[in-house]
Amino acid sequence: MTAANTRALRGRLLEFLDDPAEAGAASSYRYHADGMLVIEDGRITRAGAVADLLAELLPGTPVDHYPDCLILPGLIDTHIHYPQTRVIASYGAQLLEWLHKYTFVEEQKFGDPAHAAAIARFFLDELLRHGTTTAAVYCTVHPASVEAFFAESERRKTRMVAGKVMMDRNAPAALTDTAERGYAESKALLQAWHGRGRQLYAISPRFAVTSSEAQLEAAGALLREHPDVCLQTHLAENHEEIATVRKLFPHAKSYTDVYDRCGLLGPRSIFGHCLHLADDELQRLSETRSVAAFCPTSNLFIGSGLFDRARLRDPARPVRISLATDVGGGTSYSMLRTAGEAYKVLQLQGQNLPPLDAFYLMTLGNARALGLEAEIGSFRIGGEADIVVLDPCATPAMAHRMATVDELEATLFVLMTLGDERAVRATYVLGELAYSAS
Ligand SMILES: [Zn+2]
C-alpha cells in the first residue's frame, strides 16, 4: 500500500456502537477528542486517538485536520423523494390535496430523462452539501427517473437506496402503471441496479391509496423473490388518508393489515410516518421487525400529527424507528435540523430526544434500519469511508452559544438545535472529498 491512495482525517472523532436507549449512554459510543481516521482505497483501516495512530502513519500521507470539528460517519436519511425538490415549500394543503395539487403535477415531468438527470444532479449535490451520504429515495413511476438517479449516484460513487414508485390508481393517468407493469418494471430495474457498485434497489409502492390490492400483492411477490432488497412505502400519515384506505380495502382489519396481507412487512421494510396506529398494528410492526420512519418536519408542515416515540418504543412491543426528512413534504434536507424538529415534536408530548439518541439515529441507527450497518454508519475497520465533518461554531449564534459549552452531549445538542447545512465543513464519499464549505 502506498500513500497515494491513503488519507487521514484528524479532529473530534465520534461514532456509535449501539443504541444509547438500549445499551445505555456511556457504552453506546466511542469518542476521541483528538482522534484520527485512516482511509485506504475508500475504506476505513484505522480509527482511534491521534496519540496512538500518528506514529504508524506512512510518511507523506495527507492529513485533513479539522481542529474543533466533529468527524462522524456520513449522515443517513431513510425517507426522501428526489422528484420533490420543486414541491418543497408548497403552501396550504394537507396530504391528499398536497399530492394532487403539487406533487403529482411535478412528478409528471420525470418521464423526460433529461429533466430527471438534471434534478438528480441537483438533489445529490444538495444531499452532500447537507452531509447526507446515503438516503432511501423514492423516484417516480417512470423507469427513466430511476435510471437517471442511479446513473448520477453511480457517477459519484454514493451509496443510495432507490426505487420506482408503483401507482395504479387514484393518480393522473400519466403517473399510473398497472399491477403487472409495476411489477415487471420494478423487477427489471432491480435486476439492473441492485448491487451494481454501491447502488441498492427499494421496492416502492407509494401507499395503499394509489395501489390496488393486486399491485400490493405484486410488490409482496417481488419482495419474496428478493428478500435482501428494501421495501419502502407510507403508512398512517393523515386521517383522511386512513379513512380512504378503509374504504378501498373494506376486508382489511387495519391500514397496517392491508400491507401485512400482501407480505410487505419485514426487517427491510421502511414505513414512512406511522402517526395514527392502533395497538394491534404496532404489534405487527414489532413482530415483523419493520421500521417506522419519523419525519418530523413533514409531519409538522403538512399538519399530519405528532410521532409518538415513547408509544412506538413500548418495551412490550417495540417498533424499530429511523429518522428522515421526507423532502418535499419535509421542509429541510438537513438531518441536523430534522433531529432538532424531532426533539420539538417529542417535547410537545412530554417526551424528548437526547442528543446521543439523535446522532445515533442519523448514523448507525439509520444504517441498521436499512440493513447497511456492515457497510456504513460507523468507523468499523473495513467499512466504507463516508464521512461528515461538523463545525459546532459554524455561525455567530452557534459560536456564541458554544463559548459556555465544553462537553460532548451539549455540543451535539447545539448542533441539532442551531445547526443545519452551514455546520457541514466537509463531506467525504468513499474517502474522497465530495463537498467542502471552504
Ligand atoms: Zn414521503
Tab-separated table of C-alpha atoms and ligand atoms in Angstrom:
chain	number	residue	atom	x	y	z
A	1	MET	CA	0.000	0.000	0.000
A	2	THR	CA	1.434	3.359	-0.991
A	3	ALA	CA	0.485	6.697	0.494
A	4	ALA	CA	-1.120	7.647	-2.824
A	5	ASN	CA	-4.492	6.089	-2.013
A	6	THR	CA	-4.224	6.660	1.737
A	7	ARG	CA	-5.621	9.643	3.571
A	8	ALA	CA	-6.138	10.549	7.212
A	9	LEU	CA	-8.706	12.796	8.871
A	10	ARG	CA	-7.994	14.387	12.233
A	11	GLY	CA	-10.474	16.006	14.636
A	12	ARG	CA	-13.032	15.122	17.305
A	13	LEU	CA	-13.909	11.570	16.303
A	14	LEU	CA	-17.371	10.257	17.239
A	15	GLU	CA	-19.084	7.024	16.266
A	16	PHE	CA	-21.857	4.931	17.764
A	17	LEU	CA	-21.519	1.284	18.715
A	18	ASP	CA	-25.114	0.727	19.771
A	19	ASP	CA	-28.458	2.391	20.524
A	20	PRO	CA	-27.978	4.610	23.613
A	21	ALA	CA	-31.595	3.949	24.626
A	22	GLU	CA	-30.842	0.219	24.829
A	23	ALA	CA	-27.131	-0.064	25.609
A	24	GLY	CA	-27.003	2.931	27.958
A	25	ALA	CA	-25.411	6.239	27.030
A	26	ALA	CA	-21.886	5.518	28.274
A	27	SER	CA	-21.312	2.333	26.294
A	28	SER	CA	-23.179	3.412	23.163
A	29	TYR	CA	-20.429	5.490	21.576
A	30	ARG	CA	-16.698	5.903	21.117
A	31	TYR	CA	-15.208	9.390	21.222
A	32	HIS	CA	-11.675	10.733	20.805
A	33	ALA	CA	-11.273	14.462	21.491
A	34	ASP	CA	-8.166	14.371	19.280
A	35	GLY	CA	-8.866	11.459	17.012
A	36	MET	CA	-7.737	10.154	13.663
A	37	LEU	CA	-9.292	8.134	10.920
A	38	VAL	CA	-7.087	6.411	8.356
A	39	ILE	CA	-8.624	5.575	4.994
A	40	GLU	CA	-7.139	3.352	2.290
A	41	ASP	CA	-8.805	2.785	-1.060
A	42	GLY	CA	-12.059	4.247	0.252
A	43	ARG	CA	-12.222	2.015	3.315
A	44	ILE	CA	-11.516	2.705	6.965
A	45	THR	CA	-8.359	0.966	8.146
A	46	ARG	CA	-7.769	2.702	11.483
A	47	ALA	CA	-9.819	4.793	13.900
A	48	GLY	CA	-8.533	5.959	17.250
A	49	ALA	CA	-6.631	8.533	19.249
A	50	VAL	CA	-4.035	10.608	17.386
A	51	ALA	CA	-1.519	9.712	20.094
A	52	ASP	CA	-1.851	6.059	19.110
A	53	LEU	CA	-2.091	6.389	15.343
A	54	LEU	CA	0.202	9.247	14.327
A	55	ALA	CA	3.426	7.295	14.760
A	56	GLU	CA	2.364	4.463	12.452
A	57	LEU	CA	1.057	6.725	9.669
A	58	LEU	CA	3.048	6.247	6.465
A	59	PRO	CA	5.270	9.249	5.715
A	60	GLY	CA	3.672	11.550	3.171
A	61	THR	CA	0.095	10.527	3.990
A	62	PRO	CA	-2.122	13.595	3.563
A	63	VAL	CA	-3.879	14.578	6.796
A	64	ASP	CA	-7.033	16.721	6.617
A	65	HIS	CA	-7.042	18.392	10.021
A	66	TYR	CA	-10.280	19.832	11.379
A	67	PRO	CA	-9.440	21.163	14.845
A	68	ASP	CA	-12.584	21.629	16.988
A	69	CYS	CA	-14.803	19.941	14.389
A	70	LEU	CA	-16.619	16.659	14.920
A	71	ILE	CA	-15.872	13.852	12.492
A	72	LEU	CA	-18.770	11.413	12.173
A	73	PRO	CA	-19.931	8.730	9.766
A	74	GLY	CA	-21.876	10.347	6.895
A	75	LEU	CA	-25.484	11.129	7.782
A	76	ILE	CA	-28.243	8.818	6.523
A	77	ASP	CA	-31.783	9.812	5.512
A	78	THR	CA	-34.267	6.924	5.445
A	79	HIS	CA	-37.141	8.573	3.532
A	80	ILE	CA	-36.898	11.262	0.846
A	81	HIS	CA	-38.376	11.982	-2.609
A	82	TYR	CA	-35.896	13.239	-5.208
A	83	PRO	CA	-38.650	14.392	-7.644
A	84	GLN	CA	-39.955	16.804	-4.988
A	85	THR	CA	-37.103	19.325	-4.914
A	86	ARG	CA	-39.557	21.778	-6.517
A	87	VAL	CA	-42.503	20.685	-4.370
A	88	ILE	CA	-40.819	21.604	-1.075
A	89	ALA	CA	-42.411	24.751	0.411
A	90	SER	CA	-45.781	24.376	-1.367
A	91	TYR	CA	-48.432	26.263	0.562
A	92	GLY	CA	-51.533	25.381	2.455
A	93	ALA	CA	-52.633	21.790	1.873
A	94	GLN	CA	-52.870	18.551	3.813
A	95	LEU	CA	-51.705	15.216	2.449
A	96	LEU	CA	-54.176	14.141	-0.268
A	97	GLU	CA	-54.752	17.659	-1.628
A	98	TRP	CA	-50.986	18.348	-1.410
A	99	LEU	CA	-50.295	15.252	-3.525
A	100	HIS	CA	-52.806	16.150	-6.251
A	101	LYS	CA	-52.222	19.897	-6.301
A	102	TYR	CA	-48.414	19.933	-6.204
A	103	THR	CA	-46.647	16.570	-6.181
A	104	PHE	CA	-48.481	14.760	-8.973
A	105	VAL	CA	-48.028	17.805	-11.211
A	106	GLU	CA	-44.270	17.922	-10.645
A	107	GLU	CA	-43.722	14.159	-10.861
A	108	GLN	CA	-45.190	14.050	-14.390
A	109	LYS	CA	-42.083	15.838	-15.665
A	110	PHE	CA	-39.869	12.850	-14.816
A	111	GLY	CA	-40.822	10.863	-17.891
A	112	ASP	CA	-38.218	13.090	-19.587
A	113	PRO	CA	-34.786	11.548	-18.919
A	114	ALA	CA	-33.015	14.913	-19.334
A	115	HIS	CA	-35.215	16.526	-16.695
A	116	ALA	CA	-34.748	13.562	-14.351
A	117	ALA	CA	-30.970	13.695	-14.820
A	118	ALA	CA	-30.822	17.431	-14.093
A	119	ILE	CA	-32.890	17.081	-10.913
A	120	ALA	CA	-30.867	14.035	-9.783
A	121	ARG	CA	-27.692	16.149	-10.086
A	122	PHE	CA	-29.195	18.967	-8.027
A	123	PHE	CA	-30.574	16.540	-5.442
A	124	LEU	CA	-27.307	14.689	-4.873
A	125	ASP	CA	-25.370	17.977	-4.702
A	126	GLU	CA	-27.838	19.099	-2.074
A	127	LEU	CA	-27.604	15.904	-0.006
A	128	LEU	CA	-23.794	16.054	0.074
A	129	ARG	CA	-23.882	19.750	0.966
A	130	HIS	CA	-26.031	18.751	3.952
A	131	GLY	CA	-23.667	15.956	4.998
A	132	THR	CA	-26.016	13.161	3.892
A	133	THR	CA	-24.130	10.373	2.140
A	134	THR	CA	-26.848	7.702	1.936
A	135	ALA	CA	-30.611	8.013	1.516
A	136	ALA	CA	-33.630	5.818	0.829
A	137	VAL	CA	-35.112	7.622	-2.147
A	138	TYR	CA	-38.441	7.493	-3.957
A	139	CYS	CA	-38.220	8.171	-7.682
A	140	THR	CA	-41.402	8.485	-9.814
A	141	VAL	CA	-43.473	5.888	-11.646
A	142	HIS	CA	-41.237	6.336	-14.716
A	143	PRO	CA	-38.367	3.837	-15.063
A	144	ALA	CA	-36.367	6.689	-16.646
A	145	SER	CA	-36.474	8.539	-13.315
A	146	VAL	CA	-34.813	5.577	-11.594
A	147	GLU	CA	-32.235	5.124	-14.344
A	148	ALA	CA	-31.317	8.816	-14.143
A	149	PHE	CA	-31.000	8.744	-10.376
A	150	PHE	CA	-28.856	5.622	-10.145
A	151	ALA	CA	-26.660	6.762	-13.044
A	152	GLU	CA	-25.907	10.028	-11.249
A	153	SER	CA	-25.323	8.277	-7.916
A	154	GLU	CA	-23.041	5.726	-9.578
A	155	ARG	CA	-21.021	8.542	-11.124
A	156	ARG	CA	-20.463	9.990	-7.630
A	157	LYS	CA	-19.959	6.541	-6.038
A	158	THR	CA	-22.558	7.364	-3.366
A	159	ARG	CA	-24.383	4.507	-1.658
A	160	MET	CA	-28.040	5.083	-2.412
A	161	VAL	CA	-31.190	3.041	-1.991
A	162	ALA	CA	-33.920	3.928	-4.501
A	163	GLY	CA	-36.858	2.614	-6.446
A	164	LYS	CA	-39.612	3.244	-8.947
A	165	VAL	CA	-42.864	4.367	-7.360
A	166	MET	CA	-45.649	1.881	-8.064
A	167	MET	CA	-49.090	3.531	-8.510
A	168	ASP	CA	-52.010	2.073	-10.434
A	169	ARG	CA	-54.972	4.173	-9.284
A	170	ASN	CA	-56.138	7.475	-7.769
A	171	ALA	CA	-53.460	9.447	-9.613
A	172	PRO	CA	-53.259	11.145	-13.030
A	173	ALA	CA	-53.109	8.717	-15.972
A	174	ALA	CA	-49.614	9.942	-16.821
A	175	LEU	CA	-48.423	8.734	-13.411
A	176	THR	CA	-50.015	5.313	-13.242
A	177	ASP	CA	-48.748	1.896	-14.215
A	178	THR	CA	-50.685	-1.361	-13.734
A	179	ALA	CA	-50.135	-4.191	-11.273
A	180	GLU	CA	-48.337	-6.190	-13.970
A	181	ARG	CA	-46.318	-3.306	-15.402
A	182	GLY	CA	-45.359	-2.034	-11.952
A	183	TYR	CA	-44.023	-5.472	-11.103
A	184	ALA	CA	-42.213	-6.006	-14.409
A	185	GLU	CA	-40.612	-2.540	-14.475
A	186	SER	CA	-39.583	-2.747	-10.819
A	187	LYS	CA	-38.081	-6.179	-11.357
A	188	ALA	CA	-36.118	-5.074	-14.418
A	189	LEU	CA	-34.745	-2.037	-12.543
A	190	LEU	CA	-33.926	-4.177	-9.516
A	191	GLN	CA	-32.027	-6.655	-11.672
A	192	ALA	CA	-30.164	-3.870	-13.450
A	193	TRP	CA	-29.189	-1.826	-10.401
A	194	HIS	CA	-29.390	-3.722	-7.113
A	195	GLY	CA	-25.821	-4.375	-6.000
A	196	ARG	CA	-24.296	-2.612	-9.014
A	197	GLY	CA	-21.417	-0.752	-7.342
A	198	ARG	CA	-22.941	0.939	-4.319
A	199	GLN	CA	-26.498	1.193	-5.682
A	200	LEU	CA	-29.322	-0.702	-3.976
A	201	TYR	CA	-32.915	-1.129	-5.048
A	202	ALA	CA	-36.016	-0.470	-2.912
A	203	ILE	CA	-39.420	-1.828	-3.911
A	204	SER	CA	-41.566	1.319	-3.642
A	205	PRO	CA	-45.374	1.131	-3.773
A	206	ARG	CA	-46.263	4.766	-2.902
A	207	PHE	CA	-49.063	3.863	-0.462
A	208	ALA	CA	-52.323	1.948	-0.230
A	209	VAL	CA	-54.379	4.843	-1.637
A	210	THR	CA	-52.633	4.697	-5.012
A	211	SER	CA	-52.050	0.935	-5.305
A	212	SER	CA	-54.681	-1.731	-5.944
A	213	GLU	CA	-54.581	-4.906	-3.894
A	214	ALA	CA	-53.244	-6.689	-6.984
A	215	GLN	CA	-50.359	-4.230	-7.163
A	216	LEU	CA	-49.523	-4.558	-3.464
A	217	GLU	CA	-49.576	-8.329	-3.905
A	218	ALA	CA	-47.192	-7.981	-6.831
A	219	ALA	CA	-44.891	-5.854	-4.646
A	220	GLY	CA	-45.052	-8.588	-1.996
A	221	ALA	CA	-44.183	-11.248	-4.585
A	222	LEU	CA	-41.169	-9.227	-5.704
A	223	LEU	CA	-40.047	-8.854	-2.071
A	224	ARG	CA	-40.339	-12.608	-1.511
A	225	GLU	CA	-38.227	-13.219	-4.615
A	226	HIS	CA	-35.612	-10.710	-3.375
A	227	PRO	CA	-35.598	-10.760	0.428
A	228	ASP	CA	-32.309	-8.828	0.568
A	229	VAL	CA	-33.983	-5.768	-1.002
A	230	CYS	CA	-35.618	-2.933	0.987
A	231	LEU	CA	-39.285	-2.056	0.639
A	232	GLN	CA	-40.494	1.493	1.278
A	233	THR	CA	-43.971	2.950	1.497
A	234	HIS	CA	-46.130	5.326	3.568
A	235	LEU	CA	-48.386	4.324	6.480
A	236	ALA	CA	-50.948	6.148	8.623
A	237	GLU	CA	-49.810	9.708	7.942
A	238	ASN	CA	-53.141	11.530	7.834
A	239	HIS	CA	-56.734	10.855	8.978
A	240	GLU	CA	-58.338	11.415	5.564
A	241	GLU	CA	-55.789	9.022	4.043
A	242	ILE	CA	-56.623	6.379	6.650
A	243	ALA	CA	-60.388	6.750	6.012
A	244	THR	CA	-59.752	6.388	2.260
A	245	VAL	CA	-57.744	3.209	2.811
A	246	ARG	CA	-60.547	1.821	4.959
A	247	LYS	CA	-62.986	2.380	2.049
A	248	LEU	CA	-60.622	0.962	-0.560
A	249	PHE	CA	-59.820	-2.158	1.488
A	250	PRO	CA	-63.034	-2.983	3.394
A	251	HIS	CA	-61.869	-6.514	4.176
A	252	ALA	CA	-58.637	-5.467	5.871
A	253	LYS	CA	-58.557	-5.198	9.671
A	254	SER	CA	-56.491	-2.009	9.561
A	255	TYR	CA	-54.199	0.078	7.345
A	256	THR	CA	-51.214	-1.970	8.507
A	257	ASP	CA	-53.161	-5.148	7.745
A	258	VAL	CA	-53.531	-4.032	4.105
A	259	TYR	CA	-49.739	-4.268	3.761
A	260	ASP	CA	-49.443	-7.267	6.064
A	261	ARG	CA	-51.832	-9.389	3.966
A	262	CYS	CA	-49.655	-8.739	0.927
A	263	GLY	CA	-46.440	-9.731	2.720
A	264	LEU	CA	-44.958	-6.239	2.807
A	265	LEU	CA	-43.935	-6.185	6.490
A	266	GLY	CA	-40.420	-7.253	7.429
A	267	PRO	CA	-36.975	-6.243	8.693
A	268	ARG	CA	-36.106	-4.344	5.498
A	269	SER	CA	-39.457	-2.575	5.202
A	270	ILE	CA	-39.469	1.160	5.935
A	271	PHE	CA	-42.882	2.686	6.656
A	272	GLY	CA	-42.942	6.475	6.433
A	273	HIS	CA	-44.761	8.338	9.245
A	274	CYS	CA	-46.724	5.739	11.347
A	275	LEU	CA	-48.543	8.538	13.195
A	276	HIS	CA	-52.000	7.091	13.788
A	277	LEU	CA	-51.754	3.380	14.511
A	278	ALA	CA	-53.756	1.102	16.816
A	279	ASP	CA	-52.035	-1.224	19.255
A	280	ASP	CA	-52.559	-4.327	17.111
A	281	GLU	CA	-50.876	-2.539	14.193
A	282	LEU	CA	-47.860	-1.652	16.333
A	283	GLN	CA	-47.793	-5.258	17.493
A	284	ARG	CA	-47.465	-6.500	13.895
A	285	LEU	CA	-44.797	-3.917	13.034
A	286	SER	CA	-42.872	-5.044	16.117
A	287	GLU	CA	-43.238	-8.786	15.410
A	288	THR	CA	-42.031	-8.370	11.838
A	289	ARG	CA	-39.159	-6.028	12.836
A	290	SER	CA	-40.492	-3.430	10.387
A	291	VAL	CA	-39.167	0.133	10.628
A	292	ALA	CA	-41.181	3.313	11.269
A	293	ALA	CA	-39.551	6.389	9.696
A	294	PHE	CA	-40.035	9.501	11.848
A	295	CYS	CA	-40.300	12.538	9.528
A	296	PRO	CA	-40.839	15.497	11.879
A	297	THR	CA	-40.570	18.481	9.526
A	298	SER	CA	-43.005	16.842	7.107
A	299	ASN	CA	-45.469	15.899	9.840
A	300	LEU	CA	-45.479	19.481	11.128
A	301	PHE	CA	-45.550	21.139	7.695
A	302	ILE	CA	-48.364	19.023	6.207
A	303	GLY	CA	-50.142	19.113	9.565
A	304	SER	CA	-50.280	15.332	9.818
A	305	GLY	CA	-49.672	14.726	13.506
A	306	LEU	CA	-47.087	14.031	16.189
A	307	PHE	CA	-44.906	10.906	16.100
A	308	ASP	CA	-45.240	9.171	19.481
A	309	ARG	CA	-41.761	7.742	20.036
A	310	ALA	CA	-42.447	6.503	23.567
A	311	ARG	CA	-45.532	4.582	22.421
A	312	LEU	CA	-43.717	3.010	19.478
A	313	ARG	CA	-40.827	2.016	21.728
A	314	ASP	CA	-43.079	0.380	24.344
A	315	PRO	CA	-40.904	-2.498	25.631
A	316	ALA	CA	-43.919	-4.830	25.395
A	317	ARG	CA	-43.846	-4.478	21.569
A	318	PRO	CA	-41.026	-2.171	20.477
A	319	VAL	CA	-41.089	-0.909	16.888
A	320	ARG	CA	-37.780	-0.086	15.201
A	321	ILE	CA	-37.503	3.636	14.462
A	322	SER	CA	-35.486	5.631	11.931
A	323	LEU	CA	-35.237	9.369	11.266
A	324	ALA	CA	-35.901	11.028	7.907
A	325	THR	CA	-36.509	14.351	6.156
A	326	ASP	CA	-39.325	13.363	3.746
A	327	VAL	CA	-38.450	16.240	1.394
A	328	GLY	CA	-40.614	17.643	-0.281
A	329	GLY	CA	-43.308	17.196	2.400
A	330	GLY	CA	-40.415	17.847	4.753
A	331	THR	CA	-39.007	21.347	4.791
A	332	SER	CA	-35.269	20.737	5.151
A	333	TYR	CA	-32.656	18.469	3.601
A	334	SER	CA	-30.685	18.768	6.832
A	335	MET	CA	-30.666	15.774	9.152
A	336	LEU	CA	-29.427	18.125	11.907
A	337	ARG	CA	-32.467	20.342	11.526
A	338	THR	CA	-34.657	17.233	11.263
A	339	ALA	CA	-33.294	15.998	14.607
A	340	GLY	CA	-33.958	19.441	16.131
A	341	GLU	CA	-37.580	19.309	14.946
A	342	ALA	CA	-37.907	15.716	16.195
A	343	TYR	CA	-36.900	16.981	19.619
A	344	LYS	CA	-39.671	19.621	19.495
A	345	VAL	CA	-42.320	17.152	18.284
A	346	LEU	CA	-41.454	14.920	21.239
A	347	GLN	CA	-41.371	17.860	23.687
A	348	LEU	CA	-44.976	18.657	22.699
A	349	GLN	CA	-45.865	15.202	24.025
A	350	GLY	CA	-43.859	15.400	27.246
A	351	GLN	CA	-41.024	13.338	25.730
A	352	ASN	CA	-37.644	14.360	24.403
A	353	LEU	CA	-34.798	13.204	22.218
A	354	PRO	CA	-31.406	13.034	23.950
A	355	PRO	CA	-28.633	14.249	21.625
A	356	LEU	CA	-26.837	10.888	21.734
A	357	ASP	CA	-30.045	9.174	20.583
A	358	ALA	CA	-30.419	11.717	17.769
A	359	PHE	CA	-26.867	11.281	16.469
A	360	TYR	CA	-27.131	7.507	16.822
A	361	LEU	CA	-30.246	7.630	14.638
A	362	MET	CA	-28.630	9.841	11.985
A	363	THR	CA	-25.685	7.420	11.661
A	364	LEU	CA	-25.643	3.804	12.891
A	365	GLY	CA	-29.369	3.678	13.731
A	366	ASN	CA	-30.441	4.620	10.206
A	367	ALA	CA	-27.785	2.287	8.725
A	368	ARG	CA	-29.318	-0.550	10.743
A	369	ALA	CA	-32.810	0.448	9.610
A	370	LEU	CA	-31.663	-0.044	6.001
A	371	GLY	CA	-29.735	-3.233	6.824
A	372	LEU	CA	-26.474	-1.492	5.903
A	373	GLU	CA	-24.607	-1.449	9.225
A	374	ALA	CA	-21.843	-3.699	7.835
A	375	GLU	CA	-21.058	-1.093	5.163
A	376	ILE	CA	-21.860	2.361	6.571
A	377	GLY	CA	-22.920	4.256	9.699
A	378	SER	CA	-19.810	3.695	11.830
A	379	PHE	CA	-15.993	3.663	11.685
A	380	ARG	CA	-15.712	-0.113	11.760
A	381	ILE	CA	-12.472	-1.350	10.186
A	382	GLY	CA	-13.096	-2.306	6.566
A	383	GLY	CA	-16.241	-0.191	6.384
A	384	GLU	CA	-16.895	2.318	3.602
A	385	ALA	CA	-15.377	5.729	4.368
A	386	ASP	CA	-18.403	8.019	4.047
A	387	ILE	CA	-17.697	10.845	6.473
A	388	VAL	CA	-19.182	14.160	7.572
A	389	VAL	CA	-17.237	16.916	9.337
A	390	LEU	CA	-19.397	19.180	11.503
A	391	ASP	CA	-18.396	22.578	12.896
A	392	PRO	CA	-20.266	23.384	16.137
A	393	CYS	CA	-19.183	27.038	15.825
A	394	ALA	CA	-20.300	27.443	12.203
A	395	THR	CA	-22.488	30.514	12.710
A	396	PRO	CA	-22.143	33.510	15.033
A	397	ALA	CA	-25.081	32.266	17.132
A	398	MET	CA	-23.540	28.794	17.428
A	399	ALA	CA	-20.058	30.141	18.267
A	400	HIS	CA	-21.615	32.461	20.843
A	401	ARG	CA	-23.519	29.582	22.471
A	402	MET	CA	-20.511	27.243	22.318
A	403	ALA	CA	-18.495	29.679	24.466
A	404	THR	CA	-20.203	28.125	27.505
A	405	VAL	CA	-20.192	24.512	26.277
A	406	ASP	CA	-17.346	22.069	26.665
A	407	GLU	CA	-18.779	18.594	26.921
A	408	LEU	CA	-19.776	16.300	24.068
A	409	GLU	CA	-23.507	15.853	24.616
A	410	ALA	CA	-24.106	19.595	24.980
A	411	THR	CA	-22.084	20.174	21.788
A	412	LEU	CA	-24.264	17.681	19.923
A	413	PHE	CA	-27.375	19.387	21.232
A	414	VAL	CA	-26.173	22.779	19.969
A	415	LEU	CA	-25.518	21.169	16.564
A	416	MET	CA	-29.006	19.654	16.304
A	417	THR	CA	-30.791	22.726	17.657
A	418	LEU	CA	-28.931	25.537	15.871
A	419	GLY	CA	-27.149	23.610	13.128
A	420	ASP	CA	-28.053	22.912	9.518
A	421	GLU	CA	-26.034	22.744	6.291
A	422	ARG	CA	-23.959	25.705	7.458
A	423	ALA	CA	-22.450	23.395	10.091
A	424	VAL	CA	-21.200	20.960	7.433
A	425	ARG	CA	-17.498	21.696	6.865
A	426	ALA	CA	-16.873	18.747	4.577
A	427	THR	CA	-18.413	15.552	3.249
A	428	TYR	CA	-16.371	12.561	2.060
A	429	VAL	CA	-17.649	9.749	-0.140
A	430	LEU	CA	-15.515	6.583	-0.099
A	431	GLY	CA	-12.682	8.603	1.345
A	432	GLU	CA	-12.774	11.304	-1.355
A	433	LEU	CA	-13.764	14.887	-0.622
A	434	ALA	CA	-17.230	15.284	-2.183
A	435	TYR	CA	-18.169	18.623	-0.626
A	436	SER	CA	-16.197	21.300	1.174
A	437	ALA	CA	-17.522	24.512	2.693
A	438	SER	CA	-14.286	26.385	2.118
B	1	ZN	ZN	-42.828	10.515	1.732
